Amino acid sequence: MSVQHSKAAVPEAAWIKSSYSTGNGGECVEAAPTSGAILVRDSKRPAVARLAFGAEAWAGFVRMAARR
């Protein structure tokens, strides 16, 4: 799996919050698809760090997470 830190500019409207986010201040993850990667960030600290996953790595993660 290839993971890179990313500072790419992505419009706020592009970020999608996890459907598991309750809005009660818990652990929230947001993802934004771009032409070269899927960006992932912590919704409570959006400016701190983002991870970039290639399409194949992201698809593998989603398949694994769906089995849990």
JSON list of C-alpha atoms in Angstrom, two decimals:
[
{"chain": "A", "resi": 1, "resn": "MET", "atom": "CA", "xyz": [0.00, 0.00, 0.00]},
{"chain": "A", "resi": 2, "resn": "SER", "atom": "CA", "xyz": [1.32, 3.42, -0.90]},
{"chain": "A", "resi": 3, "resn": "VAL", "atom": "CA", "xyz": [0.45, 6.28, 1.45]},
{"chain": "A", "resi": 4, "resn": "GLN", "atom": "CA", "xyz": [1.69, 9.83, 1.04]},
{"chain": "A", "resi": 5, "resn": "HIS", "atom": "CA", "xyz": [1.11, 12.99, 3.03]},
{"chain": "A", "resi": 6, "resn": "SER", "atom": "CA", "xyz": [-0.67, 15.56, 0.90]},
{"chain": "A", "resi": 7, "resn": "LYS", "atom": "CA", "xyz": [-1.17, 19.32, 1.04]},
{"chain": "A", "resi": 8, "resn": "ALA", "atom": "CA", "xyz": [-3.17, 19.41, -2.21]},
{"chain": "A", "resi": 9, "resn": "ALA", "atom": "CA", "xyz": [-5.80, 22.13, -2.45]},
{"chain": "A", "resi": 10, "resn": "VAL", "atom": "CA", "xyz": [-9.25, 20.56, -2.47]},
{"chain": "A", "resi": 11, "resn": "PRO", "atom": "CA", "xyz": [-12.49, 22.56, -2.24]},
{"chain": "A", "resi": 12, "resn": "GLU", "atom": "CA", "xyz": [-14.32, 22.02, 1.05]},
{"chain": "A", "resi": 13, "resn": "ALA", "atom": "CA", "xyz": [-17.39, 20.87, -0.88]},
{"chain": "A", "resi": 14, "resn": "ALA", "atom": "CA", "xyz": [-15.40, 17.88, -2.21]},
{"chain": "A", "resi": 15, "resn": "TRP", "atom": "CA", "xyz": [-14.91, 16.35, 1.25]},
{"chain": "A", "resi": 16, "resn": "ILE", "atom": "CA", "xyz": [-17.34, 13.57, 2.20]},
{"chain": "A", "resi": 17, "resn": "LYS", "atom": "CA", "xyz": [-17.79, 12.75, 5.89]},
{"chain": "A", "resi": 18, "resn": "SER", "atom": "CA", "xyz": [-18.06, 9.13, 6.97]},
{"chain": "A", "resi": 19, "resn": "SER", "atom": "CA", "xyz": [-21.63, 7.89, 7.35]},
{"chain": "A", "resi": 20, "resn": "TYR", "atom": "CA", "xyz": [-20.51, 6.52, 10.73]},
{"chain": "A", "resi": 21, "resn": "SER", "atom": "CA", "xyz": [-19.88, 10.04, 12.01]},
{"chain": "A", "resi": 22, "resn": "THR", "atom": "CA", "xyz": [-22.44, 10.91, 14.65]},
{"chain": "A", "resi": 23, "resn": "GLY", "atom": "CA", "xyz": [-21.66, 14.60, 14.99]},
{"chain": "A", "resi": 24, "resn": "ASN", "atom": "CA", "xyz": [-21.10, 14.16, 18.74]},
{"chain": "A", "resi": 25, "resn": "GLY", "atom": "CA", "xyz": [-17.42, 15.02, 18.60]},
{"chain": "A", "resi": 26, "resn": "GLY", "atom": "CA", "xyz": [-16.28, 11.45, 18.10]},
{"chain": "A", "resi": 27, "resn": "GLU", "atom": "CA", "xyz": [-13.83, 10.08, 15.60]},
{"chain": "A", "resi": 28, "resn": "CYS", "atom": "CA", "xyz": [-14.69, 11.44, 12.16]},
{"chain": "A", "resi": 29, "resn": "VAL", "atom": "CA", "xyz": [-13.01, 10.71, 8.86]},
{"chain": "A", "resi": 30, "resn": "GLU", "atom": "CA", "xyz": [-13.53, 12.61, 5.62]},
{"chain": "A", "resi": 31, "resn": "ALA", "atom": "CA", "xyz": [-12.46, 11.61, 2.12]},
{"chain": "A", "resi": 32, "resn": "ALA", "atom": "CA", "xyz": [-12.16, 13.58, -1.11]},
{"chain": "A", "resi": 33, "resn": "PRO", "atom": "CA", "xyz": [-11.64, 12.01, -4.52]},
{"chain": "A", "resi": 34, "resn": "THR", "atom": "CA", "xyz": [-9.17, 13.79, -6.81]},
{"chain": "A", "resi": 35, "resn": "SER", "atom": "CA", "xyz": [-7.89, 12.90, -10.26]},
{"chain": "A", "resi": 36, "resn": "GLY", "atom": "CA", "xyz": [-4.78, 11.19, -8.88]},
{"chain": "A", "resi": 37, "resn": "ALA", "atom": "CA", "xyz": [-5.73, 9.93, -5.42]},
{"chain": "A", "resi": 38, "resn": "ILE", "atom": "CA", "xyz": [-8.27, 9.66, -2.64]},
{"chain": "A", "resi": 39, "resn": "LEU", "atom": "CA", "xyz": [-7.43, 12.14, 0.12]},
{"chain": "A", "resi": 40, "resn": "VAL", "atom": "CA", "xyz": [-8.33, 11.30, 3.72]},
{"chain": "A", "resi": 41, "resn": "ARG", "atom": "CA", "xyz": [-8.33, 13.63, 6.73]},
{"chain": "A", "resi": 42, "resn": "ASP", "atom": "CA", "xyz": [-9.51, 13.92, 10.33]},
{"chain": "A", "resi": 43, "resn": "SER", "atom": "CA", "xyz": [-12.60, 16.16, 10.25]},
{"chain": "A", "resi": 44, "resn": "LYS", "atom": "CA", "xyz": [-11.78, 17.61, 13.67]},
{"chain": "A", "resi": 45, "resn": "ARG", "atom": "CA", "xyz": [-8.34, 18.80, 12.47]},
{"chain": "A", "resi": 46, "resn": "PRO", "atom": "CA", "xyz": [-8.68, 19.26, 8.70]},
{"chain": "A", "resi": 47, "resn": "ALA", "atom": "CA", "xyz": [-5.62, 21.48, 8.21]},
{"chain": "A", "resi": 48, "resn": "VAL", "atom": "CA", "xyz": [-3.18, 19.34, 10.18]},
{"chain": "A", "resi": 49, "resn": "ALA", "atom": "CA", "xyz": [-2.58, 16.35, 7.91]},
{"chain": "A", "resi": 50, "resn": "ARG", "atom": "CA", "xyz": [-4.04, 14.53, 4.96]},
{"chain": "A", "resi": 51, "resn": "LEU", "atom": "CA", "xyz": [-3.18, 11.15, 3.57]},
{"chain": "A", "resi": 52, "resn": "ALA", "atom": "CA", "xyz": [-3.30, 10.35, -0.15]},
{"chain": "A", "resi": 53, "resn": "PHE", "atom": "CA", "xyz": [-4.13, 6.84, -1.33]},
{"chain": "A", "resi": 54, "resn": "GLY", "atom": "CA", "xyz": [-3.95, 5.55, -4.89]},
{"chain": "A", "resi": 55, "resn": "ALA", "atom": "CA", "xyz": [-7.19, 4.18, -6.33]},
{"chain": "A", "resi": 56, "resn": "GLU", "atom": "CA", "xyz": [-6.10, 0.55, -5.97]},
{"chain": "A", "resi": 57, "resn": "ALA", "atom": "CA", "xyz": [-4.98, 0.98, -2.35]},
{"chain": "A", "resi": 58, "resn": "TRP", "atom": "CA", "xyz": [-8.23, 2.78, -1.46]},
{"chain": "A", "resi": 59, "resn": "ALA", "atom": "CA", "xyz": [-10.36, 0.09, -3.11]},
{"chain": "A", "resi": 60, "resn": "GLY", "atom": "CA", "xyz": [-8.48, -2.56, -1.12]},
{"chain": "A", "resi": 61, "resn": "PHE", "atom": "CA", "xyz": [-9.07, -0.66, 2.12]},
{"chain": "A", "resi": 62, "resn": "VAL", "atom": "CA", "xyz": [-12.79, -0.29, 1.40]},
{"chain": "A", "resi": 63, "resn": "ARG", "atom": "CA", "xyz": [-13.11, -4.03, 0.62]},
{"chain": "A", "resi": 64, "resn": "MET", "atom": "CA", "xyz": [-11.33, -4.91, 3.86]},
{"chain": "A", "resi": 65, "resn": "ALA", "atom": "CA", "xyz": [-13.39, -2.47, 5.93]},
{"chain": "A", "resi": 66, "resn": "ALA", "atom": "CA", "xyz": [-16.65, -3.76, 4.45]},
{"chain": "A", "resi": 67, "resn": "ARG", "atom": "CA", "xyz": [-15.84, -7.26, 5.74]},
{"chain": "A", "resi": 68, "resn": "ARG", "atom": "CA", "xyz": [-15.55, -6.04, 9.34]}
]
